[in-house]
Amino acid sequence: VSGSASIVGAGPGDPALMTLRAQQLLSNADVVLYDRLVSPLILDMARKEAVLISVGKEGGGPSVPQEVITDWLLQHVRDGKRVCRLKGGDPFVFGRGGEEAAALAAADLPFEIVPGVSAALGCAAYSGIPLTLRGVSASVTFATASLQTDDDPDWAVLARPGQTLALYMSLQRLQHCSAALLRHGLPASTPAALVAEGTTPRQRIVRGTVATIAALATGVPSPAILFVGEAVALADKLSWFGENG
Amino acid sequence: VSGSASIVGAGPGDPALMTLRAQQLLSNADVVLYDRLVSPLILDMARKEAVLISVGKEGGGPSVPQEVITDWLLQHVRDGKRVCRLKGGDPFVFGRGGEEAAALAAADLPFEIVPGVSAALGCAAYSGIPLTLRGVSASVTFATASLQTDDDPDWAVLARPGQTLALYMSLQRLQHCSAALLRHGLPASTPAALVAEGTTPRQRIVRGTVATIAALATGVPSPAILFVGEAVALADKLSWFGENG
């Protein structure tokens, strides 16, 4: 038996938001290399005989260095295993799936990439935030406020009106994000919402404006996504999923 | 029995990229209102007894006006049906799910919104295009080149470097899009790829640059998504899904 790898998006949190293909690959894998944000309820879908290895990435805590993760991935495939590399959300949106796929391709090992419901899509649907909306928001941008390089994102672009902005991993830098958006000309009245632990039973939505959201969201747990834009105001009416807090 | 609505993303094409929740709601629905881009293979998951109604939206052809679709949706819920409103991709990304959810909320009818793998995520994963990539692409923007209003998107924002751009429904306006991006300063050498019928057995990838892609993609069928950005170059190495053409 020759090994193979699948780089799989596990979706935003709710196990029911996994894709059929993700479930199939997970339930057939010999080895599962999973990120910290993947729910235990999802890992339960693996075979009893499967080897589950946490690589602890995402969200700040201690983690296995990327080159070690990639090394393990390649090694298990070379050992003839069916390896499922399971990531939160979508592997190609802040998931570093591109780097891991490039390593597999360079080593001439077979792989498959399975897209997932990215966290912004899941949090938006479960909190009633249309990402595009006729006459209000013509585009949506997924960005992050904690770039590895310590470079800031292109705030001038993110502050333009007529779009919706989804800022991943922004919880520790809310005040910084708000200030940067305001400084680049986004009106202070622009609606903003922070969705924490989105799509899970612990989902919490904090609503405000780009000027007030940082103060309102004090103490909210990670992971969280910050949404900014006029369409975000609809969350007041369209929220349908139970929320705490 | 009282009725309820679910506004459900069917994913990008491959039926295996539906979510578990989408499949569950579809297979339990009394009435399915579906868009033209939803695959017959997905509709096969509905109950035999379910009433399937095409509303023919997306992609240009004849379609039922939005207010009629919304009217049907509300009427079937009021009739006590479990109604599944099935859309291609994700309901909140160019899916007008926000408008339909707002109508349900205004009528005080129960609804649920199920996110899906948006077409850009599906096409990117199945053609090996990382949407974000460390040191190369810090954000990704989903936009469309065929706005209902005939207003153009904010090309100055879309032409900024360091990001990946996914242009939905751009096939009929490729030349226009390329010209606008170049005029707003995007380098002519910026990699571009058009992915047509992505995630299906008919998937086709045309690779070029923002300057050449329109000429190279002549005759490519819809639906298609145009990707632009330095990370798009990785499709040369990371493409793993069978392609025609």
Coordinates of C-alpha atoms in Angstrom, one line a residue:
Chain A
V1 CA 0.0 0.0 0.0
S2 CA 1.4 3.4 -0.9
G3 CA 0.8 6.4 1.2
S4 CA -1.0 9.6 0.4
A5 CA -1.9 12.9 2.1
S6 CA -5.0 14.9 2.2
I7 CA -4.9 18.5 3.4
V8 CA -8.4 19.0 4.8
G9 CA -10.4 21.9 6.0
A10 CA -12.4 20.9 9.0
G11 CA -14.7 23.9 8.9
P12 CA -15.4 26.6 11.4
G13 CA -16.3 24.6 14.5
D14 CA -19.7 23.0 14.3
P15 CA -19.0 19.4 13.2
A16 CA -22.0 19.5 11.0
L17 CA -20.2 22.1 8.9
M18 CA -17.6 19.6 7.8
T19 CA -17.9 18.5 4.1
L20 CA -18.8 15.0 3.2
R21 CA -15.3 14.6 1.6
A22 CA -13.6 15.8 4.8
Q23 CA -15.5 13.3 6.9
Q24 CA -14.8 10.5 4.5
L25 CA -11.0 11.2 4.5
L26 CA -10.9 11.6 8.2
S27 CA -12.8 8.4 8.9
N28 CA -10.4 6.5 6.6
A29 CA -7.1 8.0 7.7
D30 CA -4.3 6.0 9.4
V31 CA -2.7 9.1 10.8
V32 CA -4.4 12.5 11.6
L33 CA -2.2 15.5 12.1
Y34 CA -4.6 18.1 13.6
D35 CA -4.5 21.8 14.6
R36 CA -5.5 23.0 18.0
L37 CA -8.7 24.6 16.8
V38 CA -10.2 21.4 15.5
S39 CA -13.0 20.3 17.8
P40 CA -12.8 17.0 19.7
L41 CA -16.2 16.2 18.3
I42 CA -14.7 16.2 14.9
L43 CA -11.7 14.1 15.9
D44 CA -14.2 11.5 17.2
M45 CA -15.0 10.8 13.5
A46 CA -11.5 9.2 13.1
R47 CA -11.1 5.5 13.2
K48 CA -10.3 3.9 16.6
E49 CA -7.1 2.6 15.2
A50 CA -6.0 5.9 13.8
V51 CA -3.0 7.7 15.3
L52 CA -4.0 11.2 16.2
I53 CA -1.2 13.8 16.5
S54 CA -1.8 17.3 17.8
V55 CA 0.4 19.9 16.2
G56 CA -1.0 22.7 18.3
K57 CA -1.0 25.4 15.7
E58 CA -3.1 28.6 15.5
G59 CA -4.1 31.0 18.1
G60 CA -0.9 31.7 19.8
G61 CA -0.2 28.9 22.3
P62 CA 2.8 26.6 22.1
S63 CA 3.0 24.8 18.8
V64 CA 5.1 22.5 16.7
P65 CA 7.3 24.5 14.3
Q66 CA 6.0 24.4 10.7
E67 CA 9.1 22.6 9.3
V68 CA 8.6 19.8 11.9
I69 CA 4.9 19.5 11.0
T70 CA 5.8 19.3 7.3
D71 CA 8.5 16.7 8.1
W72 CA 6.0 14.5 10.0
L73 CA 3.5 14.8 7.2
L74 CA 6.0 13.7 4.6
Q75 CA 7.4 10.9 6.8
H76 CA 4.1 9.3 7.4
V77 CA 3.2 9.4 3.7
R78 CA 6.5 7.8 2.9
D79 CA 5.7 5.1 5.5
G80 CA 2.7 4.2 3.4
K81 CA 0.1 5.8 5.6
R82 CA -3.1 7.5 4.6
V83 CA -2.4 10.9 6.3
C84 CA -5.2 13.4 7.0
R85 CA -3.8 16.9 7.7
L86 CA -6.7 18.5 9.4
K87 CA -7.0 22.2 9.8
G88 CA -9.6 24.6 11.1
G89 CA -11.7 26.4 8.5
D90 CA -10.2 26.2 5.0
P91 CA -6.6 25.1 4.4
F92 CA -5.9 27.9 1.9
V93 CA -7.2 30.8 4.1
F94 CA -4.6 31.5 6.8
G95 CA -4.1 27.8 7.1
R96 CA -0.6 27.4 5.6
G97 CA -1.9 24.6 3.5
G98 CA 0.0 26.1 0.5
E99 CA 3.3 25.5 2.2
E100 CA 2.5 21.9 3.1
A101 CA 1.1 21.2 -0.3
A102 CA 4.3 22.6 -1.9
A103 CA 6.4 20.3 0.3
L104 CA 4.4 17.3 -0.8
A105 CA 4.6 18.3 -4.4
A106 CA 8.4 18.9 -4.2
A107 CA 8.7 15.4 -2.7
D108 CA 6.6 14.0 -5.5
L109 CA 4.1 12.5 -3.0
P110 CA 0.4 12.2 -3.9
F111 CA -1.9 14.7 -2.2
E112 CA -5.4 16.1 -2.3
I113 CA -6.7 19.4 -1.0
V114 CA -10.1 19.6 0.5
P115 CA -11.6 23.1 0.9
G116 CA -13.6 23.9 4.0
V117 CA -16.1 26.4 5.3
S118 CA -13.7 29.1 6.3
A119 CA -14.2 30.6 9.8
A120 CA -15.5 33.9 8.4
L121 CA -18.2 32.2 6.3
G122 CA -19.3 30.1 9.2
C123 CA -19.4 32.9 11.7
A124 CA -21.2 35.2 9.2
A125 CA -23.9 32.6 8.5
Y126 CA -24.4 31.7 12.1
S127 CA -24.6 35.4 13.2
G128 CA -26.7 36.7 10.3
I129 CA -24.0 38.9 8.7
P130 CA -24.3 38.9 4.9
L131 CA -20.8 39.3 3.5
T132 CA -22.0 40.8 0.3
L133 CA -25.3 42.6 0.0
R134 CA -26.8 44.4 -3.0
G135 CA -26.3 48.1 -2.8
V136 CA -24.4 47.9 0.4
S137 CA -21.3 45.6 0.2
A138 CA -19.9 44.7 -3.3
S139 CA -17.0 42.6 -2.0
V140 CA -15.6 40.8 1.1
T141 CA -12.0 40.7 2.2
F142 CA -10.5 38.2 4.6
A143 CA -7.4 39.6 6.3
T144 CA -5.5 39.1 9.6
A145 CA -4.3 41.5 12.2
S146 CA -1.5 39.4 13.5
L147 CA 0.8 38.9 10.5
Q148 CA 3.8 36.7 11.3
T149 CA 6.1 39.4 9.9
D150 CA 4.7 42.1 12.3
D151 CA 4.0 44.1 9.2
D152 CA 0.5 45.5 9.4
P153 CA -2.1 44.7 6.8
D154 CA -2.8 47.3 4.1
W155 CA -5.2 49.4 6.2
A156 CA -5.8 51.9 3.4
V157 CA -7.4 49.1 1.4
L158 CA -9.2 47.6 4.3
A159 CA -10.7 51.0 5.3
R160 CA -12.4 51.6 2.0
P161 CA -16.2 51.7 2.1
G162 CA -18.6 49.5 0.2
Q163 CA -17.1 46.3 1.3
T164 CA -17.2 43.8 4.2
L165 CA -14.0 43.1 6.1
A166 CA -13.4 39.9 8.1
L167 CA -10.4 40.1 10.3
Y168 CA -9.1 36.8 11.6
M169 CA -7.1 36.4 14.8
S170 CA -7.7 40.0 15.7
L171 CA -8.8 39.5 19.3
Q172 CA -5.5 40.6 20.9
R173 CA -5.3 43.7 18.6
L174 CA -8.9 45.0 18.5
Q175 CA -7.9 48.5 19.7
H176 CA -5.1 48.6 17.1
C177 CA -7.4 47.5 14.3
S178 CA -10.1 50.0 15.1
A179 CA -7.6 52.8 15.4
A180 CA -6.0 51.9 12.1
L181 CA -9.3 51.7 10.2
L182 CA -10.5 55.0 11.7
R183 CA -7.1 56.7 10.9
H184 CA -7.4 55.6 7.3
G185 CA -10.8 57.2 6.9
L186 CA -13.5 54.6 7.8
P187 CA -16.4 56.4 9.3
A188 CA -16.6 55.9 13.1
S189 CA -20.3 54.9 12.7
T190 CA -19.4 51.9 10.6
P191 CA -21.0 48.8 12.1
A192 CA -18.7 46.1 13.6
A193 CA -19.3 42.8 15.3
L194 CA -17.0 40.4 17.0
V195 CA -18.0 36.8 16.8
A196 CA -16.3 34.5 19.3
E197 CA -16.3 30.7 19.2
G198 CA -18.6 31.0 16.2
T199 CA -20.9 28.1 15.1
T200 CA -20.3 26.4 18.5
P201 CA -22.8 26.2 21.4
R202 CA -20.6 28.9 23.0
Q203 CA -21.0 31.3 20.1
R204 CA -21.1 34.9 21.3
I205 CA -21.7 38.0 19.2
V206 CA -20.7 41.5 20.4
R207 CA -22.2 44.3 18.3
G208 CA -21.0 47.9 18.0
T209 CA -19.2 50.2 15.7
V210 CA -15.6 50.3 14.5
A211 CA -15.1 53.0 17.2
T212 CA -16.7 51.1 20.1
I213 CA -16.1 47.4 19.4
A214 CA -12.8 47.1 21.2
A215 CA -14.2 48.4 24.5
L216 CA -17.4 46.4 24.2
A217 CA -15.5 43.1 23.5
T218 CA -13.3 43.1 26.6
G219 CA -12.9 39.6 28.0
V220 CA -14.3 37.8 25.0
P221 CA -12.6 34.4 24.5
S222 CA -10.7 33.4 21.4
P223 CA -11.0 32.3 18.6
A224 CA -12.9 35.3 17.3
I225 CA -13.4 37.1 14.0
L226 CA -14.0 40.8 13.7
F227 CA -16.5 41.9 11.0
V228 CA -16.6 45.5 9.8
G229 CA -18.9 47.1 7.2
E230 CA -22.4 48.5 6.6
A231 CA -23.8 45.0 6.0
V232 CA -22.8 43.9 9.5
A233 CA -25.7 45.9 10.9
L234 CA -28.0 43.2 9.6
A235 CA -26.8 40.9 12.4
D236 CA -29.3 42.7 14.7
K237 CA -32.2 41.3 12.6
L238 CA -30.8 38.1 11.1
S239 CA -29.2 36.5 14.1
W240 CA -30.9 33.1 14.4
F241 CA -28.4 30.8 16.2
G242 CA -28.5 30.7 20.0
E243 CA -26.0 33.1 21.6
N244 CA -24.7 33.4 25.1
G245 CA -23.6 36.5 26.9
Chain B
V1 CA -46.6 21.0 11.9
S2 CA -45.2 24.5 11.5
G3 CA -43.0 25.4 8.6
S4 CA -39.4 26.5 8.6
A5 CA -36.8 27.6 6.1
S6 CA -33.1 26.9 5.7
I7 CA -31.0 29.0 3.5
V8 CA -28.3 26.5 2.5
G9 CA -25.0 26.7 0.6
A10 CA -24.6 23.7 -1.6
G11 CA -20.9 24.3 -2.1
P12 CA -18.9 24.8 -5.3
G13 CA -20.0 21.9 -7.5
D14 CA -18.6 18.6 -6.3
P15 CA -21.4 17.0 -4.3
A16 CA -18.8 15.7 -1.8
L17 CA -18.1 19.4 -0.9
M18 CA -21.5 19.8 0.6
T19 CA -21.6 20.1 4.4
L20 CA -23.1 17.4 6.5
R21 CA -25.8 19.9 7.7
A22 CA -26.6 20.9 4.1
Q23 CA -27.1 17.2 3.2
Q24 CA -29.3 16.7 6.3
L25 CA -31.6 19.6 5.6
L26 CA -31.8 18.8 1.9
S27 CA -32.7 15.2 2.5
N28 CA -35.4 16.2 5.0
A29 CA -37.0 19.1 3.0
D30 CA -40.6 19.1 1.8
V31 CA -39.8 21.8 -0.8
V32 CA -36.5 22.7 -2.4
L33 CA -36.0 26.0 -4.1
Y34 CA -32.8 25.7 -6.0
D35 CA -30.5 27.9 -8.1
R36 CA -29.5 26.9 -11.6
L37 CA -25.9 26.3 -10.6
V38 CA -26.8 23.5 -8.1
S39 CA -25.7 20.2 -9.6
P40 CA -28.3 17.5 -10.4
L41 CA -26.1 15.1 -8.4
I42 CA -26.8 17.2 -5.3
L43 CA -30.6 17.5 -6.0
D44 CA -30.6 13.7 -6.1
M45 CA -30.1 13.8 -2.3
A46 CA -33.6 15.3 -1.8
R47 CA -36.5 13.0 -0.8
K48 CA -38.5 11.4 -3.6
E49 CA -41.6 13.1 -2.2
A50 CA -39.9 16.6 -2.1
V51 CA -41.1 19.3 -4.5
L52 CA -38.2 20.6 -6.4
I53 CA -38.5 24.1 -7.8
S54 CA -35.8 25.7 -10.1
V55 CA -35.6 29.4 -9.7
G56 CA -32.9 29.6 -12.4
K57 CA -30.8 32.3 -10.8
E58 CA -27.1 33.1 -11.3
G59 CA -25.0 33.2 -14.4
G60 CA -27.1 35.3 -16.7
G61 CA -29.9 33.1 -18.1
P62 CA -33.6 33.6 -17.6
S63 CA -34.5 33.6 -14.0
V64 CA -37.4 34.1 -11.6
P65 CA -37.3 37.7 -10.2
Q66 CA -35.9 37.9 -6.7
E67 CA -39.2 39.2 -5.2
V68 CA -41.0 36.2 -6.6
I69 CA -38.4 33.8 -5.2
T70 CA -38.8 35.4 -1.8
D71 CA -42.6 35.3 -2.1
W72 CA -42.5 31.5 -2.9
L73 CA -40.1 30.9 0.0
L74 CA -42.4 32.7 2.5
Q75 CA -45.5 31.1 1.2
H76 CA -44.2 27.5 1.5
V77 CA -43.0 28.1 5.0
R78 CA -46.4 29.6 5.9
D79 CA -48.0 26.4 4.4
G80 CA -46.1 24.5 7.1
K81 CA -43.4 23.1 4.8
R82 CA -39.8 22.5 5.6
V83 CA -38.3 24.6 2.9
C84 CA -34.7 24.2 1.8
R85 CA -33.5 27.3 -0.2
L86 CA -30.4 25.8 -1.9
K87 CA -27.8 28.1 -3.4
G88 CA -24.5 27.4 -5.1
G89 CA -21.4 28.1 -2.9
D90 CA -22.2 30.1 0.2
P91 CA -25.5 31.9 0.7
F92 CA -23.8 35.1 2.0
V93 CA -21.2 35.5 -0.8
F94 CA -22.9 36.8 -3.9
G95 CA -25.9 34.6 -3.1
R96 CA -28.4 37.2 -2.0
G97 CA -29.1 35.1 1.1
G98 CA -29.1 38.3 3.1
E99 CA -32.1 39.6 1.3
E100 CA -34.1 36.3 1.7
A101 CA -33.1 36.0 5.4
A102 CA -34.3 39.6 5.9
A103 CA -37.7 38.8 4.4
L104 CA -38.1 35.7 6.6
A105 CA -37.1 37.7 9.7
A106 CA -39.5 40.5 8.8
A107 CA -42.3 38.0 8.4
D108 CA -41.3 36.5 11.8
L109 CA -40.8 33.0 10.2
P110 CA -38.2 30.6 11.6
F111 CA -35.0 30.2 9.5
E112 CA -31.5 28.8 9.6
I113 CA -28.5 29.8 7.5
V114 CA -26.1 27.1 6.5
P115 CA -22.7 28.3 5.2
G116 CA -21.1 26.5 2.3
V117 CA -17.8 26.2 0.6
S118 CA -17.8 29.3 -1.6
A119 CA -16.9 28.8 -5.2
A120 CA -13.6 30.6 -4.8
L121 CA -12.5 28.3 -1.9
G122 CA -13.5 25.2 -3.9
C123 CA -11.8 26.3 -7.1
A124 CA -8.7 27.4 -5.3
A125 CA -8.3 24.1 -3.4
Y126 CA -9.0 22.0 -6.5
S127 CA -6.5 24.0 -8.6
G128 CA -3.7 24.4 -6.1
I129 CA -4.1 28.2 -5.6
P130 CA -3.3 29.2 -2.0
L131 CA -5.5 32.3 -1.3
T132 CA -3.2 33.5 1.5
L133 CA 0.5 32.6 1.6
R134 CA 3.1 33.7 4.0
G135 CA 5.3 36.5 2.6
V136 CA 3.3 36.6 -0.6
S137 CA -0.4 37.2 0.0
A138 CA -1.7 38.6 3.3
S139 CA -5.3 38.8 2.4
V140 CA -7.9 37.6 -0.1
T141 CA -10.8 39.5 -1.6
F142 CA -13.9 38.1 -3.2
A143 CA -15.4 40.5 -5.7
T144 CA -17.5 40.4 -8.8
A145 CA -17.1 42.0 -12.2
S146 CA -20.8 42.0 -13.1
L147 CA -22.5 44.1 -10.5
Q148 CA -26.2 44.5 -10.8
T149 CA -25.9 48.2 -10.6
D150 CA -23.4 48.4 -13.6
D151 CA -21.1 50.2 -11.2
D152 CA -17.6 48.8 -11.5
P153 CA -15.9 47.4 -8.4
D154 CA -13.3 49.5 -6.6
W155 CA -10.5 48.7 -9.0
A156 CA -8.0 50.8 -7.1
V157 CA -8.4 48.5 -4.1
L158 CA -8.5 45.3 -6.1
A159 CA -5.3 46.3 -7.9
R160 CA -3.2 46.6 -4.8
P161 CA -0.3 44.1 -4.5
G162 CA 0.2 41.6 -1.7
Q163 CA -3.2 40.1 -1.9
T164 CA -5.1 37.5 -3.8
L165 CA -8.2 38.5 -5.8
A166 CA -11.0 36.1 -6.7
L167 CA -13.4 37.6 -9.2
Y168 CA -16.7 35.8 -9.5
M169 CA -18.9 35.9 -12.6
S170 CA -16.1 37.6 -14.6
L171 CA -16.1 35.4 -17.7
Q172 CA -17.9 37.8 -19.9
R173 CA -15.8 40.7 -18.8
L174 CA -12.3 39.3 -18.6
Q175 CA -10.8 41.9 -21.0
H176 CA -12.4 44.7 -19.0
C177 CA -11.2 43.3 -15.7
S178 CA -7.6 42.9 -16.9
A179 CA -7.5 46.4 -18.4
A180 CA -8.9 47.9 -15.2
L181 CA -6.4 46.1 -13.0
L182 CA -3.5 47.1 -15.2
R183 CA -4.7 50.7 -15.5
H184 CA -4.8 50.9 -11.7
G185 CA -1.2 49.8 -11.4
L186 CA -1.2 46.0 -11.0
P187 CA 2.0 44.8 -12.7
A188 CA 1.4 43.1 -16.1
S189 CA 3.4 40.1 -15.0
T190 CA 1.0 39.4 -12.1
P191 CA 0.0 35.7 -12.3
A192 CA -3.7 35.0 -13.2
A193 CA -5.7 31.9 -13.6
L194 CA -9.2 31.2 -14.8
V195 CA -10.9 28.2 -13.2
A196 CA -14.0 27.0 -15.1
E197 CA -16.5 24.5 -13.8
G198 CA -14.2 24.1 -10.8
T199 CA -14.4 21.0 -8.6
T200 CA -16.4 19.1 -11.2
P201 CA -15.0 16.4 -13.6
R202 CA -15.0 19.1 -16.3
Q203 CA -12.8 21.5 -14.3
R204 CA -10.5 23.5 -16.5
I205 CA -7.7 25.8 -15.5
V206 CA -6.2 28.4 -17.8
R207 CA -3.0 30.0 -16.5
G208 CA -1.4 33.2 -17.6
T209 CA -0.9 36.7 -16.3
V210 CA -3.3 39.6 -15.8
A211 CA -2.2 40.9 -19.2
T212 CA -2.6 37.6 -21.1
I213 CA -5.5 35.7 -19.4
A214 CA -8.4 37.2 -21.4
A215 CA -6.9 36.1 -24.7
L216 CA -5.9 32.7 -23.4
A217 CA -9.3 32.0 -21.9
T218 CA -11.3 32.5 -25.1
G219 CA -14.1 29.9 -25.4
V220 CA -13.9 28.7 -21.8
P221 CA -17.4 27.8 -20.5
S222 CA -19.1 29.3 -17.4
P223 CA -19.2 29.3 -14.5
A224 CA -15.7 30.5 -13.9
I225 CA -13.7 32.4 -11.4
L226 CA -10.7 34.6 -12.2
F227 CA -7.8 34.5 -9.6
V228 CA -5.2 37.2 -9.7
G229 CA -2.1 37.6 -7.5
E230 CA 1.4 36.3 -6.9
A231 CA 0.2 33.2 -5.0
V232 CA -1.7 32.1 -8.1
A233 CA 1.7 31.1 -9.6
L234 CA 1.7 28.1 -7.3
A235 CA -1.1 26.5 -9.3
D236 CA 1.6 25.3 -11.7
K237 CA 3.1 23.1 -9.0
L238 CA 0.1 22.3 -6.7
S239 CA -2.6 21.4 -9.2
W240 CA -3.6 17.9 -8.2
F241 CA -7.2 17.5 -9.5
G242 CA -7.7 16.1 -13.0
E243 CA -8.2 18.8 -15.6
N244 CA -9.4 18.8 -19.1
G245 CA -8.3 21.1 -21.9

